[in-house]
Short mmCIF file of C-alpha atoms and ligand atoms in Angstrom, two decimals:
data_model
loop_
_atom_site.label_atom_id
_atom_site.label_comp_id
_atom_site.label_asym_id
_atom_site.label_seq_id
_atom_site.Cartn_x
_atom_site.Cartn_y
_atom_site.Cartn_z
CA UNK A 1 4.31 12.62 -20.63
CA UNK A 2 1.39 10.33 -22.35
CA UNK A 3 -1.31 12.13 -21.06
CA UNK A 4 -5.53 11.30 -22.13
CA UNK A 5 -6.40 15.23 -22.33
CA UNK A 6 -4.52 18.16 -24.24
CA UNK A 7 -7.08 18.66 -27.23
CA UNK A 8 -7.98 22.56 -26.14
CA UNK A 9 -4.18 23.13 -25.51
CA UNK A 10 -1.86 25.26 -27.49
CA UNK A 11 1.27 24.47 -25.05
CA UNK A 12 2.67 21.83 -23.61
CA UNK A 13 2.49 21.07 -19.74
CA UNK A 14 5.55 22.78 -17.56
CA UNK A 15 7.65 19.96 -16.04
CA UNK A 16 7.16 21.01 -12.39
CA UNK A 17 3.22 20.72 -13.48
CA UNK A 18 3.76 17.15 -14.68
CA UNK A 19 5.64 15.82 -11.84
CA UNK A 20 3.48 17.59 -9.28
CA UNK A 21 0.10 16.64 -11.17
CA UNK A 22 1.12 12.76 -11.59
CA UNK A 23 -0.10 9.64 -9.61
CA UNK A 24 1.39 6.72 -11.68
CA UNK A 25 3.83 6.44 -8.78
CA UNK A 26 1.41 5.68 -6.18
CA UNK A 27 -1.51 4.75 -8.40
CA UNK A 28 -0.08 2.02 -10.15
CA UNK A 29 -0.88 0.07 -6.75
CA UNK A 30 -4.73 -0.31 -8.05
CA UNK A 31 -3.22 -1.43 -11.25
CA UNK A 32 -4.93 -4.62 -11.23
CA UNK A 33 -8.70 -2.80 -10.33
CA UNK A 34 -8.57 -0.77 -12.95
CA UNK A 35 -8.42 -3.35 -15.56
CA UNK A 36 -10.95 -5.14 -13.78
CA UNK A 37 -13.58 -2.07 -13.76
CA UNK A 38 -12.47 -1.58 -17.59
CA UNK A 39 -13.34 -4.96 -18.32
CA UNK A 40 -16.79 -4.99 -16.18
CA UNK A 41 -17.52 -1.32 -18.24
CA UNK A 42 -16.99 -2.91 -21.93
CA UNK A 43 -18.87 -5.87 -20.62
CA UNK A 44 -21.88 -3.59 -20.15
CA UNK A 45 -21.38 -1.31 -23.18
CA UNK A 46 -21.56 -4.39 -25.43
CA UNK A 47 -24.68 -5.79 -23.81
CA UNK A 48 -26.45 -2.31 -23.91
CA UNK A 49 -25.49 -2.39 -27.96
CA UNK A 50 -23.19 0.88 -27.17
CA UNK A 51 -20.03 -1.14 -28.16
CA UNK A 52 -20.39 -4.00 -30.63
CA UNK A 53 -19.24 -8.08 -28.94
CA UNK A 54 -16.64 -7.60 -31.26
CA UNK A 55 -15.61 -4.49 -30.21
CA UNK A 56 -16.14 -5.48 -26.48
CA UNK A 57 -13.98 -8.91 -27.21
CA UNK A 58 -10.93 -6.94 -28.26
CA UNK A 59 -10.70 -4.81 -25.50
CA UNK A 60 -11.70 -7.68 -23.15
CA UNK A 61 -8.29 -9.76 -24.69
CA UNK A 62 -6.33 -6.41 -25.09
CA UNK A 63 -6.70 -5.41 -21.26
CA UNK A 64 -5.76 -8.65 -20.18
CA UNK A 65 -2.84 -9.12 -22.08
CA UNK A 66 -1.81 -5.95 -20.49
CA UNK A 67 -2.40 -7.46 -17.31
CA UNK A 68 -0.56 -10.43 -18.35
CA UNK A 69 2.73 -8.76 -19.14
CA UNK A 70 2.90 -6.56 -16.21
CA UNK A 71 2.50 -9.51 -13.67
CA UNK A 72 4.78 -11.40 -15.59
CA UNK A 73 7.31 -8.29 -16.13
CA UNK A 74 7.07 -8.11 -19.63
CA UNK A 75 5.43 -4.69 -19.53
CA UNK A 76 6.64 -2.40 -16.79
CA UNK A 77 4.41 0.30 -15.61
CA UNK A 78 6.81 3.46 -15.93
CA UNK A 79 6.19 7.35 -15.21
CA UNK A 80 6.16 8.57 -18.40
CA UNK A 81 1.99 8.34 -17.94
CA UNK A 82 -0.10 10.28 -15.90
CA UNK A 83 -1.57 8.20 -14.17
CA UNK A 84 -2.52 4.03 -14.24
CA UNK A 85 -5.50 5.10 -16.03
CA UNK A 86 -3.56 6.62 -18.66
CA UNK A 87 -1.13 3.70 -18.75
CA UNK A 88 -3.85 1.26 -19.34
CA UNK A 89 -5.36 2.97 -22.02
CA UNK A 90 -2.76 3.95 -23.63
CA UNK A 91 -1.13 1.00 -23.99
CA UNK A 92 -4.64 -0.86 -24.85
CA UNK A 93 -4.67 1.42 -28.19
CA UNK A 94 -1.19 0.61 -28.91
CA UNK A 95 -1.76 -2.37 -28.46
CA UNK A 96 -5.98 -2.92 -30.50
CA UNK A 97 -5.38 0.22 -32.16
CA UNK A 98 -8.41 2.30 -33.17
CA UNK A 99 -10.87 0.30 -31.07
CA UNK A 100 -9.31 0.66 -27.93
CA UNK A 101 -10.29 4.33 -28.35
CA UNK A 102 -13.80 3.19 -27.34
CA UNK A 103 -12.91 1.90 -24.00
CA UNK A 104 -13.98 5.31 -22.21
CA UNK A 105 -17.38 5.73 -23.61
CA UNK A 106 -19.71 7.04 -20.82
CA UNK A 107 -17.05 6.81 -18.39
CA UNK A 108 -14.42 9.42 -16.72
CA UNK A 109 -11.67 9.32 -14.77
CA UNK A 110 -13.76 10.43 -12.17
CA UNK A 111 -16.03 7.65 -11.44
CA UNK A 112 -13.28 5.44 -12.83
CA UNK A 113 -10.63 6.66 -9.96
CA UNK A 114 -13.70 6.37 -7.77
CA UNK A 115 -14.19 3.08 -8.68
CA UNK A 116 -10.67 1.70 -8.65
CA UNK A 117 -10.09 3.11 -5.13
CA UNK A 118 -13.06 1.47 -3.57
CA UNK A 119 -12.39 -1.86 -5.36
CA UNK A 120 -8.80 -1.26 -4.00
CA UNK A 121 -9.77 -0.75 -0.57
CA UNK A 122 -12.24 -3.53 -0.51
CA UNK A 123 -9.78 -6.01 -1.10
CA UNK A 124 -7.19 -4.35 1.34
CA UNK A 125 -9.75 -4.39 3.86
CA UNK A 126 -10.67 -8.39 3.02
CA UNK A 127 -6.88 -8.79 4.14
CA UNK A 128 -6.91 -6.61 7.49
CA UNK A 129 -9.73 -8.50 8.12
CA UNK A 130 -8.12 -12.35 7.43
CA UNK A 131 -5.24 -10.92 9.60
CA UNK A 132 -7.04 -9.90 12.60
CA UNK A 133 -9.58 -12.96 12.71
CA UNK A 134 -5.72 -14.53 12.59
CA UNK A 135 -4.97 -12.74 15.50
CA UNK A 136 -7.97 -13.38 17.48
CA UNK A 137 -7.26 -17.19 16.44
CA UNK A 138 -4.03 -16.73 18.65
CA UNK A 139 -5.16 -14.42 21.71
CA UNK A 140 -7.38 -17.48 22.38
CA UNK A 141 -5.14 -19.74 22.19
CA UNK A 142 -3.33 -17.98 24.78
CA UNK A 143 -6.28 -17.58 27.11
CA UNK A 144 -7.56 -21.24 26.86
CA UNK A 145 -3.68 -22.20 27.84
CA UNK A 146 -3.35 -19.92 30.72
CA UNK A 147 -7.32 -20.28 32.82
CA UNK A 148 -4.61 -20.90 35.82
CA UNK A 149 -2.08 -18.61 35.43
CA UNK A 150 -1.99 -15.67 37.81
CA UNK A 151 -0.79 -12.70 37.80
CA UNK A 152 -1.54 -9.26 39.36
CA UNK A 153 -4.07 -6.88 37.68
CA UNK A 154 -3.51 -3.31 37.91
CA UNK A 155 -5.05 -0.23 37.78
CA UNK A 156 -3.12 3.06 38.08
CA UNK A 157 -0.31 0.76 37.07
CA UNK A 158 -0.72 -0.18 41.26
CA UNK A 159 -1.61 -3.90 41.79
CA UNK A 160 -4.88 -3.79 42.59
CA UNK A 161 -6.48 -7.54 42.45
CA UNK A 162 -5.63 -10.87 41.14
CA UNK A 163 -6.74 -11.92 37.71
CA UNK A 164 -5.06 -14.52 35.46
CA UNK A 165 -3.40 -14.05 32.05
CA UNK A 166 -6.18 -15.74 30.69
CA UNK A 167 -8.68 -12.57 31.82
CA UNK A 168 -6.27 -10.00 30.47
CA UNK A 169 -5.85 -11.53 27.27
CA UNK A 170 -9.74 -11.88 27.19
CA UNK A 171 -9.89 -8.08 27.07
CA UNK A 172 -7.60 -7.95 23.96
CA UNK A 173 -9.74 -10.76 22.28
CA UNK A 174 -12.62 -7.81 22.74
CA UNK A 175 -11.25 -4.64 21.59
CA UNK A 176 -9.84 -7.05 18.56
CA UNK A 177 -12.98 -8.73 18.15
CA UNK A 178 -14.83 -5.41 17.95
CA UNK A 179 -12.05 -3.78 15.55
CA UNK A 180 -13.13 -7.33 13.05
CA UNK A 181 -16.52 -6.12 13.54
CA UNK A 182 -15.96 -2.75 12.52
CA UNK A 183 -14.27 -3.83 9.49
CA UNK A 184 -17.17 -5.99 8.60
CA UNK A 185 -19.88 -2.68 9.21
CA UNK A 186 -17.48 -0.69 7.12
CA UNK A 187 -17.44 -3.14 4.12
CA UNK A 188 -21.19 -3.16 3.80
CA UNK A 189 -21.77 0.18 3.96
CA UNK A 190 -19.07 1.05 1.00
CA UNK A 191 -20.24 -2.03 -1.17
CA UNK A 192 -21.76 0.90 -3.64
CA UNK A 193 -21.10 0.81 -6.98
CA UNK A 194 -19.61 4.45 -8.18
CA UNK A 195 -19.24 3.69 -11.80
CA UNK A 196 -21.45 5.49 -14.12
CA UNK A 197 -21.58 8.93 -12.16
CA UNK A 198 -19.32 9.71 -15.04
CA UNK A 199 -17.55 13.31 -14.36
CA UNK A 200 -20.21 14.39 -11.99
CA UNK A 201 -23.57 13.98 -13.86
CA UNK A 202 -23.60 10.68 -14.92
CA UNK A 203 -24.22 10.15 -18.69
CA UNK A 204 -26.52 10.62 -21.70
CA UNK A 205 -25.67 6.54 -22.62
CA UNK A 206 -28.36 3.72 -21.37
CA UNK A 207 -25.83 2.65 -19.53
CA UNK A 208 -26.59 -0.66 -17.08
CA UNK A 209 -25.10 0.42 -13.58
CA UNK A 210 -27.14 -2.34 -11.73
CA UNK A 211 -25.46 -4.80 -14.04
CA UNK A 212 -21.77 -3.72 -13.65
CA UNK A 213 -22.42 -3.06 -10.15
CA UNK A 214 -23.17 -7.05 -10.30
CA UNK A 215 -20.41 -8.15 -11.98
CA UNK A 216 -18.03 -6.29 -9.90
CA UNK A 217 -19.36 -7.68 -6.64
CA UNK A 218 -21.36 -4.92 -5.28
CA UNK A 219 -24.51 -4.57 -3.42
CA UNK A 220 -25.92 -2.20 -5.96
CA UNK A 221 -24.83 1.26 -7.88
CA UNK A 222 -24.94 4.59 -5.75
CA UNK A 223 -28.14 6.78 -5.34
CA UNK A 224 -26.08 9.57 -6.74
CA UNK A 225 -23.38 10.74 -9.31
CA UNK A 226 -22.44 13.15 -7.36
CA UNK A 227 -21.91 11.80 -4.16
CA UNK A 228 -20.80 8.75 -6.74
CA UNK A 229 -17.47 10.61 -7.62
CA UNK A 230 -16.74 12.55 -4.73
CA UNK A 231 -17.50 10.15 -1.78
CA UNK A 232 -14.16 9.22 0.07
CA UNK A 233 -16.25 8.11 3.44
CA UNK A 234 -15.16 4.70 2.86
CA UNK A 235 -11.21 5.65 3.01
CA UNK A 236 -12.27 7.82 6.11
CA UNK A 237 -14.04 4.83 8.08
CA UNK A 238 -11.33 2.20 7.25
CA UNK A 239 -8.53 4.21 7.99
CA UNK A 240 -10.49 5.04 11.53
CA UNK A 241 -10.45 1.38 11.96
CA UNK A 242 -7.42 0.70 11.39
CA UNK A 243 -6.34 3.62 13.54
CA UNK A 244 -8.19 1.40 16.38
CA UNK A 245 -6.34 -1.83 15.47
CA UNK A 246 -3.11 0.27 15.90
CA UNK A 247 -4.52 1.74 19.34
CA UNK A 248 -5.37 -1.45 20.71
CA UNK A 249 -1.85 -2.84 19.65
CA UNK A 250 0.03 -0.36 21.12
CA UNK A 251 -1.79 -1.02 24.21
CA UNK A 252 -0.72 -4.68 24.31
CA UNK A 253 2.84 -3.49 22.90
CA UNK A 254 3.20 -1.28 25.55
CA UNK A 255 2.33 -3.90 28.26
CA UNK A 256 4.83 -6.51 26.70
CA UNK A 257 7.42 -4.53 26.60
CA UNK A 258 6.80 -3.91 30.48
CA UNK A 259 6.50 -7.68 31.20
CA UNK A 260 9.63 -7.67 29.03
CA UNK A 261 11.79 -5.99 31.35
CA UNK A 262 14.33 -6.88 34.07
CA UNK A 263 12.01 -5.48 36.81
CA UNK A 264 8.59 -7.74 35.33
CA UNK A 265 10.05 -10.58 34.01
CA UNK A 266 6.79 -11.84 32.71
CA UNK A 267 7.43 -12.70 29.67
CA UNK A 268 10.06 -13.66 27.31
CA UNK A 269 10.66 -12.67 23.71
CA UNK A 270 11.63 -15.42 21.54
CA UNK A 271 14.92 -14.47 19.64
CA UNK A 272 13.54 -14.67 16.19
CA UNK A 273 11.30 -11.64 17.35
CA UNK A 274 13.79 -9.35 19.03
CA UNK A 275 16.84 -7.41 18.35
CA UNK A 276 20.43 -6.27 19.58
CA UNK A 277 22.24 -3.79 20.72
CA UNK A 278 25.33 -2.40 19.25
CA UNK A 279 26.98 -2.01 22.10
CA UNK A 280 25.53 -3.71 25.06
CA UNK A 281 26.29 -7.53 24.38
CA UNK A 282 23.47 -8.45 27.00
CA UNK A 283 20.72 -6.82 25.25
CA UNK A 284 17.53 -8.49 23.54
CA UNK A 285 15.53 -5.95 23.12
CA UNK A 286 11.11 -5.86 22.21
CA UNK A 287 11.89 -2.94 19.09
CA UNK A 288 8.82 -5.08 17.39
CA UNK A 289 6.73 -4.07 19.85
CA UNK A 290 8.25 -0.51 20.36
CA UNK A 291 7.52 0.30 16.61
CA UNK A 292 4.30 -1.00 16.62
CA UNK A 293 3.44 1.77 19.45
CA UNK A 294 5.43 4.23 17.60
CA UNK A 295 3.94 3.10 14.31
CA UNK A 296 0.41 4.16 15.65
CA UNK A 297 1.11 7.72 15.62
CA UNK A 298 1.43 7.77 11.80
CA UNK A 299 -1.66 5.89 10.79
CA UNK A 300 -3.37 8.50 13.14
CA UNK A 301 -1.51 10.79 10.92
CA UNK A 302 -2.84 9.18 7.71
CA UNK A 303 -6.79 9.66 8.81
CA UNK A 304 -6.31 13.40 9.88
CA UNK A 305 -4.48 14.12 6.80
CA UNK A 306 -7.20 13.17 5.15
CA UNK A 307 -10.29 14.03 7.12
CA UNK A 308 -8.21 17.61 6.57
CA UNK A 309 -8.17 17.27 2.54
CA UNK A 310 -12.05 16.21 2.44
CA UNK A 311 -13.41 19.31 4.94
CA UNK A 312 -13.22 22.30 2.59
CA UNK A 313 -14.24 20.37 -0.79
CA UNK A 314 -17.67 21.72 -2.70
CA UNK A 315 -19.39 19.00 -4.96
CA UNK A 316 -18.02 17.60 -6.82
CA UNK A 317 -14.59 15.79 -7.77
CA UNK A 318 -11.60 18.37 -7.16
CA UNK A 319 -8.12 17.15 -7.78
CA UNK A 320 -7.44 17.51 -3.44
CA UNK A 321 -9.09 13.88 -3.53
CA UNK A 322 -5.69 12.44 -4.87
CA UNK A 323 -4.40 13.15 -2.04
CA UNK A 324 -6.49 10.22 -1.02
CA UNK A 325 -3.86 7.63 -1.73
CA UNK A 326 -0.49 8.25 -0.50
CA UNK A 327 -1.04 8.33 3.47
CA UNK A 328 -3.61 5.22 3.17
CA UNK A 329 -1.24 3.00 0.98
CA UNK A 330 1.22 3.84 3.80
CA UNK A 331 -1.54 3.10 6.85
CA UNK A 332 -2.80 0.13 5.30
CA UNK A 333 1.02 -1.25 5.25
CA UNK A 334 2.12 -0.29 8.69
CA UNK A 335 -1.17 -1.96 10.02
CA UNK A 336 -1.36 -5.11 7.88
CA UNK A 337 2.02 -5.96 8.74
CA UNK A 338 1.57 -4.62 12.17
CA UNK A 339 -0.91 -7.74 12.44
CA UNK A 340 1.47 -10.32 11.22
CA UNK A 341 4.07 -9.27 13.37
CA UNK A 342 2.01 -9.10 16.80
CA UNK A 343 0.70 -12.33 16.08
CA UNK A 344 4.12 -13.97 15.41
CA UNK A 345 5.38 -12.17 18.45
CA UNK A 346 2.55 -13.07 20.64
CA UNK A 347 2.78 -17.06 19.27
CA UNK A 348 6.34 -17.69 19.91
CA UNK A 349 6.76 -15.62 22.79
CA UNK A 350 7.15 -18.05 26.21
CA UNK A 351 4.91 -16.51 29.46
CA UNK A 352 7.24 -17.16 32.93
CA UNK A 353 4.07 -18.32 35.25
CA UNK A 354 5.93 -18.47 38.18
CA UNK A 355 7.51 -15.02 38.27
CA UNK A 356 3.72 -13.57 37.44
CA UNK A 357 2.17 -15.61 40.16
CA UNK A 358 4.70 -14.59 42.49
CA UNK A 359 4.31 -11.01 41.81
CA UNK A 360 0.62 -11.27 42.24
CA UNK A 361 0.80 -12.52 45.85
CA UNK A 362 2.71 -9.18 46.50
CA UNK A 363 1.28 -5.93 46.58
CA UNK A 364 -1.66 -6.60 49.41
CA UNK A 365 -3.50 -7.37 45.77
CA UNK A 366 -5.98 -9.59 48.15
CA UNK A 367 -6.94 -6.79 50.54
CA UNK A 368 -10.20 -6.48 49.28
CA UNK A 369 -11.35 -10.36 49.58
CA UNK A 370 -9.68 -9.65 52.91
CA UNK A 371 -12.55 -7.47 53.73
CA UNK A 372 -15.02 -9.13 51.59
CA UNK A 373 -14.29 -12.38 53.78
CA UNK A 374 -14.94 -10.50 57.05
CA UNK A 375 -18.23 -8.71 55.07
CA UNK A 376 -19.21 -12.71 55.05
CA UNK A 377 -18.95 -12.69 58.75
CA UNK A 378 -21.20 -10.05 59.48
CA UNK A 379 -18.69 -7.03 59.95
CA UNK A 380 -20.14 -4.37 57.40
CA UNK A 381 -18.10 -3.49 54.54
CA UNK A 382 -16.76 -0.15 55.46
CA UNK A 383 -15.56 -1.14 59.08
CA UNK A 384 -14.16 -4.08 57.53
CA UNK A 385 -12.36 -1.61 54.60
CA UNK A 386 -10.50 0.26 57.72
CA UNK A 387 -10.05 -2.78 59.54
CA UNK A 388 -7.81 -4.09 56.42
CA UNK A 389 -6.27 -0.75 55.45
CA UNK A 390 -5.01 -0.99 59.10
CA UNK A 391 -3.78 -4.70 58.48
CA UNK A 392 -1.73 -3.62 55.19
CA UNK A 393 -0.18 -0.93 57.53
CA UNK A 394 0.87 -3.63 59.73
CA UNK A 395 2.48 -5.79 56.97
CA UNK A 396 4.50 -3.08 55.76
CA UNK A 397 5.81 -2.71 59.30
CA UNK A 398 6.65 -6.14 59.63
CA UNK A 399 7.48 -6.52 55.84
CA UNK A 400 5.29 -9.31 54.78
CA UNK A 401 2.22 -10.13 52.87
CA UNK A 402 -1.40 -10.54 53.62
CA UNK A 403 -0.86 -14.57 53.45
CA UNK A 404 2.35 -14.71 55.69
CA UNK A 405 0.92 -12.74 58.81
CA UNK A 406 -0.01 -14.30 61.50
CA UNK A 407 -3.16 -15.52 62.49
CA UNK A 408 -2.91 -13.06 66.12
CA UNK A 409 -2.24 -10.23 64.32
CA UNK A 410 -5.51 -10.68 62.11
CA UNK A 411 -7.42 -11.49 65.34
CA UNK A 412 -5.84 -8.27 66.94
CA UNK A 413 -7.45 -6.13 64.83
CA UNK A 414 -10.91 -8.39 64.40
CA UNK A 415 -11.52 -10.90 66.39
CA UNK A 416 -14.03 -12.14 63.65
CA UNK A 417 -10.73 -13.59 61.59
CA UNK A 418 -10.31 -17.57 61.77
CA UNK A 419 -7.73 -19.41 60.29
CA UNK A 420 -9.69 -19.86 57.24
CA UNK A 421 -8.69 -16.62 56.52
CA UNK A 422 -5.64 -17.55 54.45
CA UNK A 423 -8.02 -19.86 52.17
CA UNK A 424 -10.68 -17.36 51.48
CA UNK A 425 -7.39 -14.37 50.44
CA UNK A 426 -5.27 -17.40 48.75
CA UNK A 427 -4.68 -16.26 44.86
CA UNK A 428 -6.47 -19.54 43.29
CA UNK A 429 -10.09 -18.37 45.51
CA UNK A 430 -9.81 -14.82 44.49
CA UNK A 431 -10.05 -15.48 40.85
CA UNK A 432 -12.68 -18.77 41.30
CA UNK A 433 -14.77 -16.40 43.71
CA UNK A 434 -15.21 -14.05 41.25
CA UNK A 435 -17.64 -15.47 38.76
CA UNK A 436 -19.75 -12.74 37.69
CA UNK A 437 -20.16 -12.56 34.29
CA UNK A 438 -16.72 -10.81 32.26
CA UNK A 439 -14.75 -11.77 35.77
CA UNK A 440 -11.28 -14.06 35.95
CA UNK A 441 -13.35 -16.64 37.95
CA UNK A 442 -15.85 -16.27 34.62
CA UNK A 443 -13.68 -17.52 31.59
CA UNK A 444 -15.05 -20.92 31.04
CA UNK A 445 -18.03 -18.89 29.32
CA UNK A 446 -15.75 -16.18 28.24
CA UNK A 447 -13.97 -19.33 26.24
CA UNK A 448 -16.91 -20.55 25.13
CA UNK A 449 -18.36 -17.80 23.72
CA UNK A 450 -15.16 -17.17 22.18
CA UNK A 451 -15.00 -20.18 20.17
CA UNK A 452 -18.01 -19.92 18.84
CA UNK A 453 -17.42 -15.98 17.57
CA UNK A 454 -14.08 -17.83 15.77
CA UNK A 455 -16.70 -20.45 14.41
CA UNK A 456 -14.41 -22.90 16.33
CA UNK A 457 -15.83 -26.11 17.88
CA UNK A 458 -17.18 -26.13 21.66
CA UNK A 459 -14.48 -27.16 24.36
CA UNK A 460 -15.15 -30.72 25.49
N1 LIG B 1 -5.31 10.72 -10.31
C1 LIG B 1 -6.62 11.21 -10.14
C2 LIG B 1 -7.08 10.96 -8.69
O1 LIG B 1 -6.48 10.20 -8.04
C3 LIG B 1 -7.53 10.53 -11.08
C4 LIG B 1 -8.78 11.29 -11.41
C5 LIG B 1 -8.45 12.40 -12.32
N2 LIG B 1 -9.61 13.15 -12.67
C6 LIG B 1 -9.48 14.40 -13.11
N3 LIG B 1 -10.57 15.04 -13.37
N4 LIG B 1 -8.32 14.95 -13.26
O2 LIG B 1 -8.02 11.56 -8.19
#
């Protein structure tokens, strides 16, 4: 194994140590951040005079000719090395010969894994971010097509009042909107520059930190070399985010693949976003959905794993922080491509109106404008609460709903019910009554407020 370290050795490494000691297999993934934080550290060396331009130049060309051949396959990035960090550098003497020696001066693999990661991350969390601002792009669309569609809203999974799909797809646009904020708090807070902490107390060369800090797009260096090489908050917060993300999609998985079913009937899966079964030739099946609720459990996994590795380390690097990588590769996949797949899912799949409207006049779902209505006529609320509950009774008896029973039967319980009774309870005035702000009756400024978040322009 090409290895950067084995000066003070008299034997070589056991096997079993190699394998279990090596990253290259999962490292190689910030392959393309490590050249750029070797390039941004020669670029500083030369200007403080610690490297020579010349000296700086050939590295410069010999790391990017690296990078060349592995994107275009010419070089392939193989386990024989440690780790990438080995790879690079190893293959940058090869390929410069002596000078390339001088590429780690006042640098370790400390900051330098510290470095790569949180360049790594940044980016990955630029894409989770694109994707969810995609998402949010398509819950609106569905809310600003469906202001009129109702459907029952539930709590204890009882129908409990009327709100339209619009309303219920506003709440997703919120607990997405929020996770895109999250991302965005989490991004400023990490842009710190660890390079330069060196092993753990930074380094006897003037190096410029401000200045590569710069030219790698961050805010500034970090306040300490310590904390520089050892701080994995970053990793912790994102994968905490995206743990939300998966959360709040497994929420709206789990409801689809209710509407989904035989008894709901809400909604309908387009074929290019379900599956078969084997055996049971009528089947179309939500597994999209179903995985993305199963998938949750494992990024949970991912940010306990490593809250677990972090708890018991002293100051400051200790090898435990490799295990840093694995588990978030793995959560950053399942969740970016969680993303694309809800959106695609949610875009193509067709919403059956009818079936949710009908379902929303069942259920006594308008019992309390029932009472509300009589609270207009002077009956106080909690006589008119019993008055209703004794009104449902009667509708069970004669198996019927709130609108389809008869005018004397109202009146025989109150004699304060008219026949505009059936207006005031009718599905379309129990949303538009309720206008408070955040209510179904409210979306018109829900929408509006929307669009501008999305930096989309105002509805006509
Ligand atoms: N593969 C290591 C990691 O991911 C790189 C840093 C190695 N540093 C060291 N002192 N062995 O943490």
């Amino acid at each position: 194994m090409a290895q950067l370290w084995g000066g003070r050795f008299t034997k070589a490494t056991d096997e079993l140590v190699n394998a279990y000691n090596a990253s290259i297999y999962f490292d190689k993934r910030f392959f393309t951040q490590d050249i750029r934080g070797s390039k941004a550290h020669v670029t500083m060396l030369a200007k403080q005079n610690i490297l020579t331009d010349e000296e700086a130049k050939a590295i410069v060309a010999g790391l990017e000719s690296i990078e060349r051949d592995v994107n275009e396959g010419k070089l392939l990035i193989t386990d024989e090395y440690e780790d990438i960090h080995s790879f690079n550098e190893a293959n940058l003497i090869d390929r410069i010969g002596e000078v390339g020696k001088k590429l780690h001066t006042g640098r370790s693999r400390n900051d330098q894994v510290a470095l790569d990661m949180r360049l790594y991350i940044r980016d990955e969390l630029d894409e989770t971010a694109r994707l969810m601002k995609e998402l949010l792009l398509t819950v609106e669309e569905v809310i600003e097509n469906n202001v009129d569609t109702y459907m029952p809203g539930f709590t204890h999974m009882q129908k409990a009042q009327p709100v339209t799909l619009a309303h219920h797809f506003g709440a997703y646009f919120e607990m997405f909107r929020r996770d895109l904020e999250r991302l965005s708090s989490i991004r400023e807070r990490m842009n710190v520059c660890p390079l330069g902490s060196g092993a753990l107390a930074g380094t006897t060369y003037p190096l410029d930190r401000e200045y590569v800090a710069q030219l790698l797009g961050f805010d500034r260096a970090c306040n300490n070399s310590m904390d520089g090489v050892s701080d994995r908050d970053y990793v912790v917060e994102y994968l905490d985010a995206l743990c939300l993300i998966m959360m709040h999609m497994s929420r709206l998985s789990e409801e689809i693949i209710c509407w989904n079913s035989n008894e709901y009937g809400f909604i309908e899966l387009d074929d290019s976003y379900s599956t078969g079964s084997s055996i049971m030739p009528q089947k179309k099946n939500p597994d999209i959905a179903e995985l993305v609720r199963g998938k949750t459990g494992r990024v949970y996994g991912s940010l306990v794993s490593l809250l677990t590795t972090m708890k018991g380390l002293p100051l400051a690097y200790n090898k435990d922080m490799q295990e840093d990588k694995e588990l978030t590769f793995d959560a950053i996949d399942t969740v970016n491509d969680s993303l694309k797949l809800m959106d695609g899912l949610i875009k193509t799949a067709r919403f059956n109106k009818a079936k949710m409207a009908k379902s929303a006049v069942g259920g006594y779902i308008n019992a309390t404008d029932a009472a509300d209505y009589l609270v207009r006529k002077g009956v106080p609320f909690r006589d008119a609460h019993s008055i209703i509950g004794r009104l449902v009774l009667k509708c069970i008896e004669k198996n019927t709903d709130m609108d389809s029973l008869p005018l004397e039967d109202y009146k025989a319980e109150c004699d304060a019910f008219e026949a505009d009774v059936y207006e005031a309870i009718s599905l379309e005035t129990c949303v538009a009554k309720r206008l408070t702000k955040g209510a179904p009756g409210a979306m018109k400024a829900a929408i509006a407020e929307n669009r501008a978040y999305l930096g989309l322009e105002p509805l006509a």
